[in-house]
CSV table of C-alpha atoms in Angstrom, one decimal:
chain,number,residue,atom,x,y,z
A,1,UNK,CA,0.0,0.0,0.0
A,2,UNK,CA,1.4,3.4,-1.0
A,3,UNK,CA,1.4,6.1,1.6
A,4,UNK,CA,0.1,9.6,0.7
A,5,UNK,CA,2.9,11.7,-0.9
A,6,UNK,CA,5.1,8.6,-1.6
A,7,UNK,CA,6.5,8.3,-5.1
A,8,UNK,CA,5.0,5.4,-7.0
A,9,UNK,CA,7.2,2.4,-7.4
A,10,UNK,CA,8.9,2.0,-10.8
A,11,UNK,CA,6.9,-0.3,-13.1
A,12,UNK,CA,8.4,-3.7,-13.8
A,13,UNK,CA,9.6,-4.0,-17.4
A,14,UNK,CA,7.2,-6.0,-19.6
A,15,UNK,CA,8.9,-8.9,-21.5
A,16,UNK,CA,7.2,-10.3,-24.6
A,17,UNK,CA,8.7,-13.8,-23.6
A,18,UNK,CA,9.6,-15.1,-20.2
A,19,UNK,CA,12.9,-14.1,-18.8
A,20,UNK,CA,13.9,-17.7,-18.2
A,21,UNK,CA,13.4,-18.5,-21.9
A,22,UNK,CA,15.6,-15.4,-22.8
A,23,UNK,CA,18.4,-16.7,-20.6
A,24,UNK,CA,18.0,-20.2,-22.1
A,25,UNK,CA,18.2,-18.9,-25.6
A,26,UNK,CA,21.2,-16.7,-24.8
A,27,UNK,CA,23.0,-19.7,-23.3
A,28,UNK,CA,22.1,-21.8,-26.4
A,29,UNK,CA,23.4,-19.1,-28.7
A,30,UNK,CA,26.6,-18.8,-26.7
A,31,UNK,CA,27.2,-22.6,-27.0
A,32,UNK,CA,26.7,-22.4,-30.8
A,33,UNK,CA,29.1,-19.4,-31.1
A,34,UNK,CA,31.7,-21.2,-29.0
A,35,UNK,CA,31.5,-24.3,-31.0
A,36,UNK,CA,31.9,-22.3,-34.2
A,37,UNK,CA,35.0,-20.5,-32.8
A,38,UNK,CA,36.5,-23.9,-31.8
A,39,UNK,CA,35.8,-25.3,-35.2
A,40,UNK,CA,37.5,-22.3,-36.9
A,41,UNK,CA,40.3,-21.8,-34.4
A,42,UNK,CA,42.9,-22.1,-37.1
A,43,UNK,CA,41.5,-18.9,-38.7
A,44,UNK,CA,40.2,-17.0,-35.7
A,45,UNK,CA,43.5,-17.2,-33.7
A,46,UNK,CA,45.8,-15.8,-36.4
A,47,UNK,CA,43.2,-13.2,-37.5
A,48,UNK,CA,42.9,-11.8,-33.9
A,49,UNK,CA,46.7,-11.9,-33.5
A,50,UNK,CA,47.0,-9.7,-36.6
A,51,UNK,CA,44.3,-7.4,-35.2
A,52,UNK,CA,46.0,-7.1,-31.9
A,53,UNK,CA,49.4,-6.3,-33.5
A,54,UNK,CA,47.7,-3.7,-35.7
A,55,UNK,CA,46.1,-2.1,-32.7
A,56,UNK,CA,49.5,-2.1,-30.9
A,57,UNK,CA,51.3,-0.2,-33.7
A,58,UNK,CA,48.4,2.2,-34.6
A,59,UNK,CA,49.9,5.0,-32.4
A,60,UNK,CA,52.8,5.0,-34.9
A,61,UNK,CA,50.5,6.0,-37.7
A,62,UNK,CA,49.0,8.7,-35.4
A,63,UNK,CA,52.5,9.9,-34.6
A,64,UNK,CA,53.3,10.2,-38.3
A,65,UNK,CA,50.1,12.0,-39.0
A,66,UNK,CA,50.7,14.6,-36.3
A,67,UNK,CA,54.1,15.3,-37.8
A,68,UNK,CA,52.4,16.0,-41.1
A,69,UNK,CA,53.8,13.0,-42.9
A,70,UNK,CA,51.8,11.2,-45.6
A,71,UNK,CA,49.4,8.5,-44.4
A,72,UNK,CA,51.1,5.8,-46.5
A,73,UNK,CA,54.5,6.6,-44.9
A,74,UNK,CA,53.0,6.1,-41.4
A,75,UNK,CA,51.4,2.9,-42.5
A,76,UNK,CA,54.7,1.6,-43.9
A,77,UNK,CA,56.6,2.5,-40.7
A,78,UNK,CA,54.0,0.8,-38.5
A,79,UNK,CA,54.0,-2.3,-40.8
A,80,UNK,CA,57.8,-2.5,-40.7
A,81,UNK,CA,57.9,-2.2,-36.9
A,82,UNK,CA,55.4,-5.1,-36.4
A,83,UNK,CA,57.1,-7.3,-39.0
A,84,UNK,CA,60.5,-6.7,-37.3
A,85,UNK,CA,59.0,-7.9,-34.0
A,86,UNK,CA,57.2,-10.9,-35.3
A,87,UNK,CA,59.9,-12.2,-37.7
A,88,UNK,CA,62.5,-11.6,-35.0
A,89,UNK,CA,60.7,-13.6,-32.4
A,90,UNK,CA,59.9,-16.5,-34.8
A,91,UNK,CA,63.4,-16.5,-36.2
A,92,UNK,CA,65.0,-16.6,-32.8
A,93,UNK,CA,62.7,-19.4,-31.7
A,94,UNK,CA,63.4,-21.5,-34.8
A,95,UNK,CA,67.2,-21.0,-34.4
A,96,UNK,CA,67.1,-21.8,-30.7
A,97,UNK,CA,65.0,-24.9,-31.3
A,98,UNK,CA,67.5,-26.1,-33.9
A,99,UNK,CA,70.3,-25.7,-31.4
A,100,UNK,CA,68.4,-27.6,-28.8
A,101,UNK,CA,67.7,-30.5,-31.3
A,102,UNK,CA,71.4,-30.7,-32.1
A,103,UNK,CA,72.5,-30.8,-28.5
A,104,UNK,CA,69.9,-33.3,-27.1
A,105,UNK,CA,71.6,-36.5,-28.6
A,106,UNK,CA,74.7,-35.6,-26.6
A,107,UNK,CA,72.8,-36.3,-23.4
A,108,UNK,CA,71.8,-39.9,-24.4
A,109,UNK,CA,74.3,-41.5,-22.0
A,110,UNK,CA,73.3,-39.2,-19.2
A,111,UNK,CA,69.7,-40.1,-19.6
A,112,UNK,CA,70.5,-43.8,-19.5
A,113,UNK,CA,72.4,-43.2,-16.2
A,114,UNK,CA,69.5,-41.4,-14.7
A,115,UNK,CA,67.1,-44.1,-15.8
A,116,UNK,CA,69.4,-46.7,-14.2
A,117,UNK,CA,69.5,-44.7,-11.0
A,118,UNK,CA,65.7,-44.5,-11.0
A,119,UNK,CA,65.4,-48.3,-11.5
A,120,UNK,CA,67.7,-49.0,-8.6
A,121,UNK,CA,65.8,-46.5,-6.4
A,122,UNK,CA,62.4,-48.0,-7.3
A,123,UNK,CA,63.8,-51.5,-6.7
A,124,UNK,CA,65.1,-50.5,-3.2
A,125,UNK,CA,61.6,-49.2,-2.5
A,126,UNK,CA,60.1,-52.6,-3.2
A,127,UNK,CA,58.6,-51.9,-6.7
A,128,UNK,CA,58.6,-55.0,-8.9
A,129,UNK,CA,60.7,-55.2,-12.0
A,130,UNK,CA,57.6,-55.4,-14.2
A,131,UNK,CA,56.2,-52.2,-12.8
A,132,UNK,CA,59.5,-50.5,-13.2
A,133,UNK,CA,59.7,-51.6,-16.8
A,134,UNK,CA,56.2,-50.3,-17.5
A,135,UNK,CA,56.9,-47.0,-15.9
A,136,UNK,CA,60.2,-46.3,-17.7
A,137,UNK,CA,60.1,-48.2,-21.0
A,138,UNK,CA,58.7,-45.2,-22.9
A,139,UNK,CA,61.5,-42.9,-21.8
A,140,UNK,CA,64.5,-42.7,-24.1
A,141,UNK,CA,66.5,-40.1,-25.9
A,142,UNK,CA,65.1,-41.1,-29.3
A,143,UNK,CA,61.6,-40.1,-28.1
A,144,UNK,CA,62.9,-36.8,-26.8
A,145,UNK,CA,64.6,-36.1,-30.1
A,146,UNK,CA,61.4,-37.0,-31.9
A,147,UNK,CA,59.5,-34.6,-29.7
A,148,UNK,CA,61.9,-31.9,-30.6
A,149,UNK,CA,61.5,-32.8,-34.3
A,150,UNK,CA,57.7,-32.4,-33.8
A,151,UNK,CA,58.3,-29.0,-32.3
A,152,UNK,CA,60.5,-28.0,-35.2
A,153,UNK,CA,57.8,-29.2,-37.5
A,154,UNK,CA,55.3,-27.0,-35.6
A,155,UNK,CA,57.7,-24.1,-36.0
A,156,UNK,CA,57.6,-24.7,-39.8
A,157,UNK,CA,53.8,-24.8,-39.5
A,158,UNK,CA,54.0,-21.4,-37.7
A,159,UNK,CA,55.7,-20.0,-40.8
A,160,UNK,CA,52.7,-21.0,-43.0
A,161,UNK,CA,50.4,-19.3,-40.6
A,162,UNK,CA,52.8,-16.4,-40.4
A,163,UNK,CA,52.3,-15.6,-44.1
A,164,UNK,CA,48.6,-15.4,-43.4
A,165,UNK,CA,49.2,-13.1,-40.4
A,166,UNK,CA,51.5,-10.9,-42.5
A,167,UNK,CA,48.9,-10.6,-45.3
A,168,UNK,CA,46.3,-9.6,-42.7
A,169,UNK,CA,48.7,-7.1,-41.2
A,170,UNK,CA,49.2,-5.5,-44.5
A,171,UNK,CA,45.5,-5.2,-45.2
A,172,UNK,CA,44.7,-4.0,-41.7
A,173,UNK,CA,47.5,-1.4,-41.9
A,174,UNK,CA,46.1,-0.1,-45.1
A,175,UNK,CA,42.7,0.2,-43.5
A,176,UNK,CA,44.3,1.8,-40.5
A,177,UNK,CA,45.2,4.9,-42.5
A,178,UNK,CA,41.5,5.9,-42.5
A,179,UNK,CA,40.4,4.5,-39.2
A,180,UNK,CA,40.5,7.9,-37.5
A,181,UNK,CA,38.0,9.4,-40.0
A,182,UNK,CA,35.8,6.3,-39.7
A,183,UNK,CA,35.7,6.4,-36.0
A,184,UNK,CA,34.6,10.1,-36.1
A,185,UNK,CA,31.6,9.1,-38.2
A,186,UNK,CA,30.9,6.1,-35.8
A,187,UNK,CA,31.1,8.3,-32.8
A,188,UNK,CA,28.6,10.7,-34.3
A,189,UNK,CA,26.1,8.1,-35.4
A,190,UNK,CA,26.6,5.5,-32.6
A,191,UNK,CA,28.6,6.9,-29.7
A,192,UNK,CA,28.1,3.8,-27.6
A,193,UNK,CA,29.8,1.6,-30.2
A,194,UNK,CA,32.6,4.1,-30.6
A,195,UNK,CA,33.1,4.1,-26.8
A,196,UNK,CA,33.3,0.3,-26.8
A,197,UNK,CA,35.8,0.1,-29.6
A,198,UNK,CA,37.9,2.8,-28.1
A,199,UNK,CA,38.0,1.1,-24.7
A,200,UNK,CA,39.0,-2.2,-26.3
A,201,UNK,CA,41.8,-0.7,-28.3
A,202,UNK,CA,43.1,1.4,-25.3
A,203,UNK,CA,42.9,-1.6,-22.9
A,204,UNK,CA,44.7,-3.9,-25.4
A,205,UNK,CA,47.6,-1.4,-25.8
A,206,UNK,CA,47.9,-1.0,-22.1
A,207,UNK,CA,47.9,-4.7,-21.6
A,208,UNK,CA,50.6,-5.2,-24.2
A,209,UNK,CA,52.8,-2.5,-22.7
A,210,UNK,CA,52.5,-4.0,-19.2
A,211,UNK,CA,53.1,-7.6,-20.3
A,212,UNK,CA,56.0,-6.6,-22.5
A,213,UNK,CA,57.7,-4.6,-19.8
A,214,UNK,CA,57.3,-7.4,-17.2
A,215,UNK,CA,58.2,-10.0,-19.8
A,216,UNK,CA,61.5,-8.3,-20.5
A,217,UNK,CA,62.3,-8.1,-16.8
A,218,UNK,CA,61.5,-11.8,-16.3
A,219,UNK,CA,63.5,-12.8,-19.4
A,220,UNK,CA,66.6,-10.9,-18.2
A,221,UNK,CA,66.4,-12.2,-14.7
A,222,UNK,CA,65.8,-15.8,-15.8
A,223,UNK,CA,68.4,-15.8,-18.5
A,224,UNK,CA,71.0,-14.3,-16.2
A,225,UNK,CA,70.2,-16.8,-13.5
A,226,UNK,CA,70.4,-19.8,-15.9
A,227,UNK,CA,73.7,-18.5,-17.3
A,228,UNK,CA,75.2,-18.1,-13.8
A,229,UNK,CA,74.1,-21.7,-12.9
A,230,UNK,CA,75.6,-23.1,-16.1
A,231,UNK,CA,72.3,-24.3,-17.7
A,232,UNK,CA,72.8,-24.8,-21.5
A,233,UNK,CA,71.0,-22.4,-23.9
A,234,UNK,CA,70.1,-19.7,-21.5
A,235,UNK,CA,69.1,-17.3,-24.3
A,236,UNK,CA,66.5,-19.8,-25.5
A,237,UNK,CA,64.9,-20.2,-22.1
A,238,UNK,CA,65.0,-16.4,-21.6
A,239,UNK,CA,63.1,-16.0,-24.9
A,240,UNK,CA,60.6,-18.7,-23.8
A,241,UNK,CA,60.1,-16.8,-20.5
A,242,UNK,CA,59.4,-13.6,-22.4
A,243,UNK,CA,56.8,-15.3,-24.6
A,244,UNK,CA,55.1,-17.3,-21.8
A,245,UNK,CA,54.8,-14.1,-19.8
A,246,UNK,CA,51.8,-13.2,-22.1
A,247,UNK,CA,50.0,-16.3,-20.6
A,248,UNK,CA,48.3,-15.0,-17.5
A,249,UNK,CA,49.1,-16.5,-14.0
A,250,UNK,CA,50.6,-19.8,-15.1
A,251,UNK,CA,53.0,-18.8,-17.8
A,252,UNK,CA,56.1,-19.4,-15.7
A,253,UNK,CA,55.0,-23.1,-15.1
A,254,UNK,CA,55.2,-23.7,-18.8
A,255,UNK,CA,58.5,-21.8,-19.1
A,256,UNK,CA,60.3,-23.7,-16.3
A,257,UNK,CA,59.8,-27.2,-17.6
A,258,UNK,CA,62.3,-27.3,-20.5
A,259,UNK,CA,65.2,-25.6,-18.7
A,260,UNK,CA,64.6,-27.8,-15.6
A,261,UNK,CA,64.7,-31.0,-17.7
A,262,UNK,CA,67.8,-29.9,-19.6
A,263,UNK,CA,69.5,-29.0,-16.2
A,264,UNK,CA,68.6,-32.6,-15.1
A,265,UNK,CA,70.2,-34.1,-18.1
A,266,UNK,CA,73.3,-31.8,-18.0
A,267,UNK,CA,74.2,-31.8,-14.3
A,268,UNK,CA,71.7,-33.9,-12.3
A,269,UNK,CA,68.8,-33.4,-9.9
A,270,UNK,CA,70.5,-30.8,-7.8
A,271,UNK,CA,70.8,-28.3,-10.7
A,272,UNK,CA,67.2,-29.1,-11.7
A,273,UNK,CA,66.1,-28.3,-8.2
A,274,UNK,CA,67.9,-25.0,-8.2
A,275,UNK,CA,66.4,-24.0,-11.6
A,276,UNK,CA,62.9,-24.7,-10.2
A,277,UNK,CA,63.6,-22.8,-7.0
A,278,UNK,CA,65.0,-19.8,-8.9
A,279,UNK,CA,62.1,-19.7,-11.4
A,280,UNK,CA,59.6,-20.0,-8.6
A,281,UNK,CA,61.0,-17.1,-6.7
A,282,UNK,CA,61.5,-14.8,-9.7
A,283,UNK,CA,58.6,-15.7,-11.9
A,284,UNK,CA,56.0,-16.5,-9.3
A,285,UNK,CA,56.6,-13.2,-7.4
A,286,UNK,CA,56.6,-11.2,-10.6
A,287,UNK,CA,54.1,-13.0,-12.9
A,288,UNK,CA,51.6,-14.3,-10.3
A,289,UNK,CA,51.7,-11.6,-7.6
A,290,UNK,CA,53.0,-8.2,-9.0
A,291,UNK,CA,52.0,-8.4,-12.7
A,292,UNK,CA,48.3,-9.4,-12.3
A,293,UNK,CA,47.8,-6.3,-10.1
A,294,UNK,CA,49.2,-4.0,-12.9
A,295,UNK,CA,47.3,-6.0,-15.6
A,296,UNK,CA,44.1,-5.6,-13.7
A,297,UNK,CA,44.6,-1.9,-13.3
A,298,UNK,CA,45.5,-1.6,-16.9
A,299,UNK,CA,42.6,-3.5,-18.5
A,300,UNK,CA,40.0,-3.4,-15.8
A,301,UNK,CA,39.7,-7.2,-15.3
A,302,UNK,CA,39.8,-9.0,-12.0
A,303,UNK,CA,42.5,-11.6,-11.3
A,304,UNK,CA,39.8,-14.4,-11.2
A,305,UNK,CA,38.3,-13.4,-14.6
A,306,UNK,CA,41.8,-13.2,-16.1
A,307,UNK,CA,42.6,-16.7,-15.0
A,308,UNK,CA,39.2,-18.0,-16.2
A,309,UNK,CA,39.7,-16.3,-19.5
A,310,UNK,CA,43.0,-18.1,-19.9
A,311,UNK,CA,41.4,-21.5,-19.3
A,312,UNK,CA,38.5,-20.7,-21.6
A,313,UNK,CA,40.4,-19.3,-24.6
A,314,UNK,CA,43.1,-22.0,-24.3
A,315,UNK,CA,40.4,-24.6,-24.6
A,316,UNK,CA,38.7,-22.8,-27.6
A,317,UNK,CA,41.8,-21.7,-29.6
A,318,UNK,CA,44.6,-23.7,-28.2
A,319,UNK,CA,48.1,-22.3,-27.3
A,320,UNK,CA,47.5,-19.1,-29.3
A,321,UNK,CA,44.3,-18.6,-27.3
A,322,UNK,CA,46.3,-18.8,-24.0
A,323,UNK,CA,48.6,-16.0,-25.2
A,324,UNK,CA,45.7,-13.8,-26.5
A,325,UNK,CA,43.3,-14.6,-23.6
A,326,UNK,CA,43.2,-11.1,-22.1
A,327,UNK,CA,42.8,-9.2,-25.4
A,328,UNK,CA,40.1,-11.6,-26.5
A,329,UNK,CA,38.2,-11.1,-23.2
A,330,UNK,CA,38.5,-7.4,-23.7
A,331,UNK,CA,36.9,-7.8,-27.1
A,332,UNK,CA,34.0,-9.9,-25.7
A,333,UNK,CA,33.6,-7.3,-22.9
A,334,UNK,CA,33.4,-4.5,-25.4
A,335,UNK,CA,30.9,-6.3,-27.6
A,336,UNK,CA,28.6,-7.5,-24.8
A,337,UNK,CA,28.9,-4.9,-22.1
A,338,UNK,CA,30.7,-1.7,-23.1
A,339,UNK,CA,28.6,-1.4,-26.3
A,340,UNK,CA,25.4,-0.9,-24.2
A,341,UNK,CA,25.4,1.9,-21.6
A,342,UNK,CA,22.7,0.1,-19.6
A,343,UNK,CA,25.1,-2.9,-19.0
A,344,UNK,CA,28.3,-1.0,-18.1
A,345,UNK,CA,27.6,-1.4,-14.4
A,346,UNK,CA,28.8,-5.0,-14.8
A,347,UNK,CA,32.4,-3.6,-15.2
A,348,UNK,CA,32.3,-3.0,-11.4
A,349,UNK,CA,31.7,-6.7,-10.8
A,350,UNK,CA,34.3,-8.1,-13.3
A,351,UNK,CA,36.9,-5.4,-13.0
A,352,UNK,CA,39.8,-4.9,-10.8
A,353,UNK,CA,39.2,-3.6,-7.2
A,354,UNK,CA,38.5,0.1,-6.9
A,355,UNK,CA,41.4,2.3,-5.8
A,356,UNK,CA,41.2,4.8,-3.1
A,357,UNK,CA,40.3,7.7,-5.4
A,358,UNK,CA,37.4,5.7,-6.9
A,359,UNK,CA,36.2,4.6,-3.5
A,360,UNK,CA,36.3,8.2,-2.3
A,361,UNK,CA,34.3,9.3,-5.4
A,362,UNK,CA,31.7,6.7,-4.8
A,363,UNK,CA,31.3,7.8,-1.2
A,364,UNK,CA,30.9,11.4,-2.2
A,365,UNK,CA,28.4,10.6,-5.0
A,366,UNK,CA,24.7,10.9,-4.0
């Protein structure tokens, strides 16, 4: 019952179909969309990688425009910059993988000694010879070399995708020459869409800057520590640390396995243990404690959502999805939340914790 002078309660929105059915249809549409992305992962992953790289170097074109240079010159400088980065990383990985493949056969005798030690230890613990044979018969140097050959074959496959990425980069860089004028029209006709696209591009650039800076720090520290400990191929493992740094939260776990195994083959369990300890101290503190805070502040995503995005996109798109997890989540957030002013409140729930200034502003607001 409404008291005299009391404002009437807002009317409940009228839905043409039940809300439960709307939710069910939305979930069904999401399942179909996810299945489609998983089916076309080989195209979607490289395409989004090209888009992310184009967004990363777009400020170069803006810088050239402000200096009064022709648009085509800014496009050419941006394209050369991103090609230098991509080709440099891929070339360094391929060369390092070749060096690793050439060195692994030298450790065949060391692997046999370690397997013999493991057999003796298991026998002393009362494990039967049949169980020992089943546990260790699949471990030999030929299989390790075969695994490296598969990795090298995968690197060659990356080159085939790389040409696709380079072609997309060229086309996107050409389109980028007129993106400023296009966004002016979009902002005039559909300001909410322009806001969502701008937030996605800005958040992606900030994420790349933060991840690159922390990746360089981790790579230098890891490479230097491995070099001091005498682990073979420290530059390769430093480069691997740099790349896996783009994988949120658990990148260091992937990066520590190869150097730890090589340390085991080269100098025994003690060196492997030291590699694991050093990586855990350096990478866990930087990548799992310090960096997520800066990433959350940069892109507006909570630590929990960042980790869940890693799991989801790695499942949908594979390894490339793990590297692109945060930018892909920013794109989904832009398309589903930022594009509609009535749903931007959800940013508070999925974003990073409010800082002191934001909390003070909330308290002062009516």
